[in-house]
PDB file of C-alpha atoms in Angstrom:
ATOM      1  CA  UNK A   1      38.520  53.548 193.632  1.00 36.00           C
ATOM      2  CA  UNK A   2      39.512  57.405 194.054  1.00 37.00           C
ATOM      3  CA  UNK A   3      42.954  56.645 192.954  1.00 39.00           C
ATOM      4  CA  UNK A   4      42.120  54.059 189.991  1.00 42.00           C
ATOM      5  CA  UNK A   5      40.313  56.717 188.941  1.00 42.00           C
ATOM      6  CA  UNK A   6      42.359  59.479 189.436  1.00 43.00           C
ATOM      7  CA  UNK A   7      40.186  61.508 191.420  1.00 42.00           C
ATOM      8  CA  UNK A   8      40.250  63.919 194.621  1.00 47.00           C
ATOM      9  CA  UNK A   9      40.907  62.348 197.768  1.00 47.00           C
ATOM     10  CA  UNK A  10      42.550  59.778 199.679  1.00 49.00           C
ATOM     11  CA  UNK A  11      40.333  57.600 202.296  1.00 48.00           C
ATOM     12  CA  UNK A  12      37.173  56.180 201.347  1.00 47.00           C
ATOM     13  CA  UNK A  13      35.316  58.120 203.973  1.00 47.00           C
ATOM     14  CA  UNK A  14      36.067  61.228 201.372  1.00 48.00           C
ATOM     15  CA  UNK A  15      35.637  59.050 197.817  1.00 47.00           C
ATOM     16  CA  UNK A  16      32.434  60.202 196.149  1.00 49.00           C
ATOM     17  CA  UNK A  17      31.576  56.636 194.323  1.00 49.00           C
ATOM     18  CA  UNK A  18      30.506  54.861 197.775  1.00 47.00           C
ATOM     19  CA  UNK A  19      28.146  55.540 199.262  1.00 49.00           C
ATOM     20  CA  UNK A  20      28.943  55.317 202.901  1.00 51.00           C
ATOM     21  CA  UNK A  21      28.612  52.487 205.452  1.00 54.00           C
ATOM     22  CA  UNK A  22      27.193  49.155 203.331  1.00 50.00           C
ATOM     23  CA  UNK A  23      24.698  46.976 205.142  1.00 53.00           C
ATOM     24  CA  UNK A  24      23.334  43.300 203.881  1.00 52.00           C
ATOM     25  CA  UNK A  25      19.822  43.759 202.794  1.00 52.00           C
ATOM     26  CA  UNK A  26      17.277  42.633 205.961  1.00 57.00           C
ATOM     27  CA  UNK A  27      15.412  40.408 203.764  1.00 59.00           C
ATOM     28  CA  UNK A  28      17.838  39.048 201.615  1.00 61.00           C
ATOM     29  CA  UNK A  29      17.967  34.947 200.460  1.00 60.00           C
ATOM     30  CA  UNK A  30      19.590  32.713 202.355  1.00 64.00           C
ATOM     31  CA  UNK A  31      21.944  31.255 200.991  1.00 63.00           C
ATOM     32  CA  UNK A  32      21.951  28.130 202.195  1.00 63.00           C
ATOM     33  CA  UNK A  33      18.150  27.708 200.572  1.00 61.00           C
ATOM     34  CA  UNK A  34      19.859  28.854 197.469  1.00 56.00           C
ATOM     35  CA  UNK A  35      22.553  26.001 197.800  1.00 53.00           C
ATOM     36  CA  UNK A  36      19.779  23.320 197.740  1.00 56.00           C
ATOM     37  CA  UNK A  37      17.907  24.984 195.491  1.00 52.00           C
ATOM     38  CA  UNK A  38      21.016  24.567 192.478  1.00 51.00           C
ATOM     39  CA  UNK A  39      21.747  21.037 194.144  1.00 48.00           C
ATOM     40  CA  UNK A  40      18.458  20.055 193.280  1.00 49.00           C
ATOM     41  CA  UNK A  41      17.806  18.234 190.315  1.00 49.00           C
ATOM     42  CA  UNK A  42      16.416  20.336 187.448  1.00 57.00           C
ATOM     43  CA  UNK A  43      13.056  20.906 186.817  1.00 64.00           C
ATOM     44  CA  UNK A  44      10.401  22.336 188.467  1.00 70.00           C
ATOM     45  CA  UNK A  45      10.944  23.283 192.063  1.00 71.00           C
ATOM     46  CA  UNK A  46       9.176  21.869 194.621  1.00 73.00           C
ATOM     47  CA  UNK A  47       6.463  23.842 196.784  1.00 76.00           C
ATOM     48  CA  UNK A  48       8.161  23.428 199.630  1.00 80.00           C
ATOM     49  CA  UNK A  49      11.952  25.001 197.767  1.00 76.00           C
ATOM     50  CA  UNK A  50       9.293  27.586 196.044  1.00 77.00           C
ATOM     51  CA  UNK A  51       7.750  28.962 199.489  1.00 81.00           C
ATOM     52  CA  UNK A  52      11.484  28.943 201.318  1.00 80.00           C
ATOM     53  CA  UNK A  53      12.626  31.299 198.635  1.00 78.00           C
ATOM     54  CA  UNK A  54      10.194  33.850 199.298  1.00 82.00           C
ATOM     55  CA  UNK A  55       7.255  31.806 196.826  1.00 83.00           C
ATOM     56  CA  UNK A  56       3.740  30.950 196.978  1.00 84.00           C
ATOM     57  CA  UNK A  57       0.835  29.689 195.100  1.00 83.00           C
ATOM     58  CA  UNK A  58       0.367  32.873 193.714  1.00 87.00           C
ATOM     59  CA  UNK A  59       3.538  32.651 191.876  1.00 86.00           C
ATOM     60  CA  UNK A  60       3.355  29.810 190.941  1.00 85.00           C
ATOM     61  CA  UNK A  61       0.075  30.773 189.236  1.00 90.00           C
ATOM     62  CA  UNK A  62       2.075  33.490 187.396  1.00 91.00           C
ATOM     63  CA  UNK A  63       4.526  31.094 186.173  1.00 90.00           C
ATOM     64  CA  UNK A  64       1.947  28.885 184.952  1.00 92.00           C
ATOM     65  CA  UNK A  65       0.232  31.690 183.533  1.00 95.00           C
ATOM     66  CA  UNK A  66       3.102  33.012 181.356  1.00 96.00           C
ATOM     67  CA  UNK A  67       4.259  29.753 180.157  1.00 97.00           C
ATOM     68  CA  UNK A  68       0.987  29.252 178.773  1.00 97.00           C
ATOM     69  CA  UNK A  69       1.026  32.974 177.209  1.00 97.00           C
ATOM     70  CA  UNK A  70       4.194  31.857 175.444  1.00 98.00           C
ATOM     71  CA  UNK A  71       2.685  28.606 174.019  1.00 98.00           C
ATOM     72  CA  UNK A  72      -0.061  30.409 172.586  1.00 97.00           C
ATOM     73  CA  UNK A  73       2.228  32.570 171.350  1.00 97.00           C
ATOM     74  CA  UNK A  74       4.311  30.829 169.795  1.00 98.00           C
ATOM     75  CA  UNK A  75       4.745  30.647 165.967  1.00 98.00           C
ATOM     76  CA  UNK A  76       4.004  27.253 163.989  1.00 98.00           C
ATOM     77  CA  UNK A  77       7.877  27.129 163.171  1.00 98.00           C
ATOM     78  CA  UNK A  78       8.829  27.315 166.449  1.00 98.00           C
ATOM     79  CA  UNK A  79       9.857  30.250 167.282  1.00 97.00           C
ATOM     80  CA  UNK A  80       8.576  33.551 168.894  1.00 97.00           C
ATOM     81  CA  UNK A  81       8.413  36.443 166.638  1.00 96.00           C
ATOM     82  CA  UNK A  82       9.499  39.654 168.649  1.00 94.00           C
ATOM     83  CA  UNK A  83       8.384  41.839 166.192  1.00 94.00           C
ATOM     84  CA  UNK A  84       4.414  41.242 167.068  1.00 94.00           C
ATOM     85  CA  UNK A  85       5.215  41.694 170.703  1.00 92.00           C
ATOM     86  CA  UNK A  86       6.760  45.108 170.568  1.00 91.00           C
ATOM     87  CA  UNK A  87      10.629  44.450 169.721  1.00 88.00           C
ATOM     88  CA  UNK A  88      13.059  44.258 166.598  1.00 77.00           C
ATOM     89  CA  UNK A  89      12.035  41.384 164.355  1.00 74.00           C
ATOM     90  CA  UNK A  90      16.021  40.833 164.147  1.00 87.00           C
ATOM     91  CA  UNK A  91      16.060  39.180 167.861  1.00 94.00           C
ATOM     92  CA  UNK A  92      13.984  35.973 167.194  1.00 96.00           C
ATOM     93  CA  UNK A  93      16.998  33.656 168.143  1.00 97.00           C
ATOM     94  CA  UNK A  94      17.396  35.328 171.163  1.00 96.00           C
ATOM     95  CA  UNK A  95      13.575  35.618 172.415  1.00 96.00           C
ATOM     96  CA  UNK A  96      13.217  31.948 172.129  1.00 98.00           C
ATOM     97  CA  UNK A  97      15.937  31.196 173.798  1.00 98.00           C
ATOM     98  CA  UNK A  98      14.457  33.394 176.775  1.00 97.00           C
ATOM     99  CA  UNK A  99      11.197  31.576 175.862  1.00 98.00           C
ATOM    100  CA  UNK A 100      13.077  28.067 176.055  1.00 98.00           C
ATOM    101  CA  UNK A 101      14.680  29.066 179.216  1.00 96.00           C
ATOM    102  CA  UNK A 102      11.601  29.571 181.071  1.00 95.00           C
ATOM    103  CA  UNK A 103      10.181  26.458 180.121  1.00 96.00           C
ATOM    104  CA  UNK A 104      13.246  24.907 181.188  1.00 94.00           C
ATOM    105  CA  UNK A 105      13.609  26.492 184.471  1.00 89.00           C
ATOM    106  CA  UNK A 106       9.721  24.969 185.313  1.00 90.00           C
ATOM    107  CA  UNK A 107      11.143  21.650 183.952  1.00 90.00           C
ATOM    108  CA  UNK A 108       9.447  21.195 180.763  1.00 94.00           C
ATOM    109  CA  UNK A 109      11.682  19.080 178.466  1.00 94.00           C
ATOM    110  CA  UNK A 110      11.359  18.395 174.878  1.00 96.00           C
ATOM    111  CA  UNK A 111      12.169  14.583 176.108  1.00 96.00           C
ATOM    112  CA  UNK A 112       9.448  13.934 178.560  1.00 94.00           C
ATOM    113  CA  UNK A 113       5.798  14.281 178.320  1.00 94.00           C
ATOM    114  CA  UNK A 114       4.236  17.409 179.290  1.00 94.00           C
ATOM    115  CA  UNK A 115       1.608  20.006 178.798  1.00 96.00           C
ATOM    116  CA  UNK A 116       4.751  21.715 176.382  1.00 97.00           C
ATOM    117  CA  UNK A 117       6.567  19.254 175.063  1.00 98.00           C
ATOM    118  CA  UNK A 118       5.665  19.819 171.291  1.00 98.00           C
ATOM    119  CA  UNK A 119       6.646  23.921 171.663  1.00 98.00           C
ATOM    120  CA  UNK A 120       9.734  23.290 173.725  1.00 98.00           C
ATOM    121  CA  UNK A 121      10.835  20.438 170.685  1.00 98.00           C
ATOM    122  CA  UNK A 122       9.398  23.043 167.718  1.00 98.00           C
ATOM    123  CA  UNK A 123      11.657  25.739 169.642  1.00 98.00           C
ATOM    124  CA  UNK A 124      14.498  23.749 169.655  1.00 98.00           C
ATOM    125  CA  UNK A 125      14.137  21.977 166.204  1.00 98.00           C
ATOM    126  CA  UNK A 126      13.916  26.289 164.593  1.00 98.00           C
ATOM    127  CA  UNK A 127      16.834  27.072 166.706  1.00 98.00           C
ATOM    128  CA  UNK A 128      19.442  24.499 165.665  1.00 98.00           C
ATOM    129  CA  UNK A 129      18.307  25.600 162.234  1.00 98.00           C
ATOM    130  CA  UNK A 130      19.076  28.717 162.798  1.00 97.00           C
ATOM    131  CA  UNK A 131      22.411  27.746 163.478  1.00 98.00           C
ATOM    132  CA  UNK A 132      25.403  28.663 160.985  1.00 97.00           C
ATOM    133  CA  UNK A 133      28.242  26.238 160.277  1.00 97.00           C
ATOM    134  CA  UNK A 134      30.378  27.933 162.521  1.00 97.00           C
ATOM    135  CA  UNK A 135      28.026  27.820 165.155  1.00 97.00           C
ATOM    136  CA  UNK A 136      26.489  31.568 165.079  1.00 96.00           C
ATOM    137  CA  UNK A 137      22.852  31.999 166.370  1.00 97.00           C
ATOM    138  CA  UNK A 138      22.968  35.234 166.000  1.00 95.00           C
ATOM    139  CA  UNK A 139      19.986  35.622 163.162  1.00 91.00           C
ATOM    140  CA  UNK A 140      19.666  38.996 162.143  1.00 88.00           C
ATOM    141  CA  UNK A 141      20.232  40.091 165.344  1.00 86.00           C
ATOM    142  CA  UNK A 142      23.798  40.639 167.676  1.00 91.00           C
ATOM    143  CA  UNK A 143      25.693  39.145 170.066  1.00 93.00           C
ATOM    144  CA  UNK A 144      23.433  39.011 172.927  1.00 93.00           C
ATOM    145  CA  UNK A 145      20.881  36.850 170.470  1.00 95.00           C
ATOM    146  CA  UNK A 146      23.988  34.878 169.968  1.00 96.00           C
ATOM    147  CA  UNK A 147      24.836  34.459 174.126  1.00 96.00           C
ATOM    148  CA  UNK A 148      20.834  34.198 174.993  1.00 97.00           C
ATOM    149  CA  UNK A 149      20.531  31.383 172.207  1.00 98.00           C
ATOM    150  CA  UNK A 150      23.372  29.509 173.494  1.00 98.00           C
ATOM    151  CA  UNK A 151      22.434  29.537 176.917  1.00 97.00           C
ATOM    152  CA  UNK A 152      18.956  27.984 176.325  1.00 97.00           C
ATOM    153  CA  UNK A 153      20.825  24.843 173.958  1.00 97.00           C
ATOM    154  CA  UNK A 154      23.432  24.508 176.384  1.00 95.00           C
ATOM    155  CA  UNK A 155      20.177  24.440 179.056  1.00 94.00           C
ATOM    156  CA  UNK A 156      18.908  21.743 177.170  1.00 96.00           C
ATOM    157  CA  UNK A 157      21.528  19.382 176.357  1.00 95.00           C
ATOM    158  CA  UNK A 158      22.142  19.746 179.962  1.00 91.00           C
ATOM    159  CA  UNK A 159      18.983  19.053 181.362  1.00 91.00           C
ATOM    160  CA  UNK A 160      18.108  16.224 178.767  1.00 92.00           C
ATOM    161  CA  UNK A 161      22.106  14.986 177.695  1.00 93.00           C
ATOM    162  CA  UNK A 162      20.319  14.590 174.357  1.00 96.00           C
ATOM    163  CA  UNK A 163      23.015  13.635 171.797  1.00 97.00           C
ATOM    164  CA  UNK A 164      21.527  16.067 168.940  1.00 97.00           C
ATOM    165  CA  UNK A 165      22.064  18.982 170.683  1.00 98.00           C
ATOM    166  CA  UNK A 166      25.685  18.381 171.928  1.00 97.00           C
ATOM    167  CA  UNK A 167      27.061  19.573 168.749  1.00 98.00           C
ATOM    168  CA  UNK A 168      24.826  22.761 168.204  1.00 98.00           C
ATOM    169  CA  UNK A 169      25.329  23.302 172.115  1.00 97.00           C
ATOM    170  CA  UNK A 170      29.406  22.970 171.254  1.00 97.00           C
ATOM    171  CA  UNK A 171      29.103  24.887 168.472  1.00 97.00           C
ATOM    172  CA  UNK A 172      27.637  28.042 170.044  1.00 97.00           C
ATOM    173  CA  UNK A 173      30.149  27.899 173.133  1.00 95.00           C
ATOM    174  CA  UNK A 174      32.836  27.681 170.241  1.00 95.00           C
ATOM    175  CA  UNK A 175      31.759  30.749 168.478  1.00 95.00           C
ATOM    176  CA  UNK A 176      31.312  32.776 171.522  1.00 94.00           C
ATOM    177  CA  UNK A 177      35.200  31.804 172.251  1.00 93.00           C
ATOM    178  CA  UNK A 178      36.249  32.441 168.833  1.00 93.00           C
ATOM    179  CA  UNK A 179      34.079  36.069 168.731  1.00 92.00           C
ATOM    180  CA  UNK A 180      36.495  37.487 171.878  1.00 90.00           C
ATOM    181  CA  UNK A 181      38.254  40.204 170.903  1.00 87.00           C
ATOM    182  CA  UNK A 182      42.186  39.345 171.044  1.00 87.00           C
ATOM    183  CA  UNK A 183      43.152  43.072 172.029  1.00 87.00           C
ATOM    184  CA  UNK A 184      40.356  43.837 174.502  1.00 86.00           C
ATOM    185  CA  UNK A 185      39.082  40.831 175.595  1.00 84.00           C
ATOM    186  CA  UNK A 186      35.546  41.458 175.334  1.00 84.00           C
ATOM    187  CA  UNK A 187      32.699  41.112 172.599  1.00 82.00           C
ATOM    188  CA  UNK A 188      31.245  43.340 170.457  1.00 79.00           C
ATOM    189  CA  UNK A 189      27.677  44.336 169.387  1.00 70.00           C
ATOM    190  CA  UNK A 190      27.985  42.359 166.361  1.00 65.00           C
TER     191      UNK A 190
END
C-alpha cells in the first residue's frame, strides 16, 4: 500500500494504513453453515439453519414483525412511498425493491400462497411499470434505485422462473451494462 500510494516507508510494519497484526474475528460464521445455507433452496430458512447462524425465535419474531410493518405500509399501487417514512420521495423504485427483497429472503413469492402474496404481486406489478423501454428503474431517483430495483426482479424471476419477469429482469441487467462508463469503468450517480 505505502508505495501505491506514494507514501513514507518501506515494510508494512512502518505503513500507517494497517493497522498491525490482523486476527479472524472469535465469533465469526462458519462458513461451512454459510455454504448450506446458499445451497439451500430459497425461501425461508429453516429453524434449525436460523439458530446455527447465530438465530433464534426472537429473530425470527423481528422478521415477522417487520414484514408485517411493510405490508401495512405499503401503498395501494404497490409500492412504498419513502417520502412518508423519512427519505426522498425520488427513491420509490429502489425502497421497494429493498421491501421486495425482504419478503423474498423469508420466501414469500408472488406465485405461491401466503400471508403476502397480494403485496409482493402489487410490488412487482408497480415496478415493471416503472420500467422504461430501455430497461431503467431508476424513477426519479439514481443509480442505486436503478441497481436495488434490479436486484429484487432479478430475485424474483429467480426464485419463481416466472416468464413475465424475464424480460424486465433482462432489461435492468442490460441497462446497468450499457450505463458503465467506457473510460472509467464505473457508474455514475445518475
Amino acid at each position: 500500500i505505502t508505495n501505491l500510494l506514494n507514501l513514507p516507508g518501506d515494510a508494512a510494519q512502518s505503513d500507517p494504513l494497517l493497522p498491525g497484526e490482523l486476527e479472524t474475528p472469535k465469533h465469526a460464521l462458519d462458513p461451512k453453515s454459510i455454504f448450506k445455507l446458499i445451497k439451500k433452496q430459497r425461501g425461508k430458512p429453516s429453524l434449525d439453519t436460523i439458530k446455527e447462524l447465530g438465530g433464534s425465535d426472537a429473530t425470527e419474531k423481528a422478521i415477522g414483525d417487520a414484514l408485517e410493518w411493510l405490508a401495512r405500509n405499503q401503498e395501494p399501487d404497490g409500492r412504498w412511498d419513502v417520502r412518508k417514512h423519512g427519505g426522498n420521495g425520488a427513491h420509490d423504485t429502489g425502497g421497494t425493491g429493498m421491501a421486495l427483497l425482504c419478503f423474498y429472503g423469508w420466501g414469500m413469492r408472488h406465485d405461491q400462497g401466503n400471508r403476502y402474496q397480494q403485496n409482493v404481486k402489487r410490488a412487482l406489478d408497480w415496478l415493471v411499470k416503472q420500467q422504461k423501454e430501455n430497461g431503467d428503474l431508476r424513477g426519479k431517483g439514481r443509480m442505486y434505485c436503478h441497481g436495488i430495483a434490479a436486484i429484487a426482479l432479478c430475485e424474483a424471476y429467480g426464485a419463481t422462473g416466472d416468464s413475465a419477469l424475464k424480460e424486465p429482469a433482462e432489461k435492468a441487467i442490460a441497462f446497468i451494462i450499457a450505463s458503465q462508463s467506457t473510460s472509467k469503468g464505473g457508474w455514475r450517480y445518475n
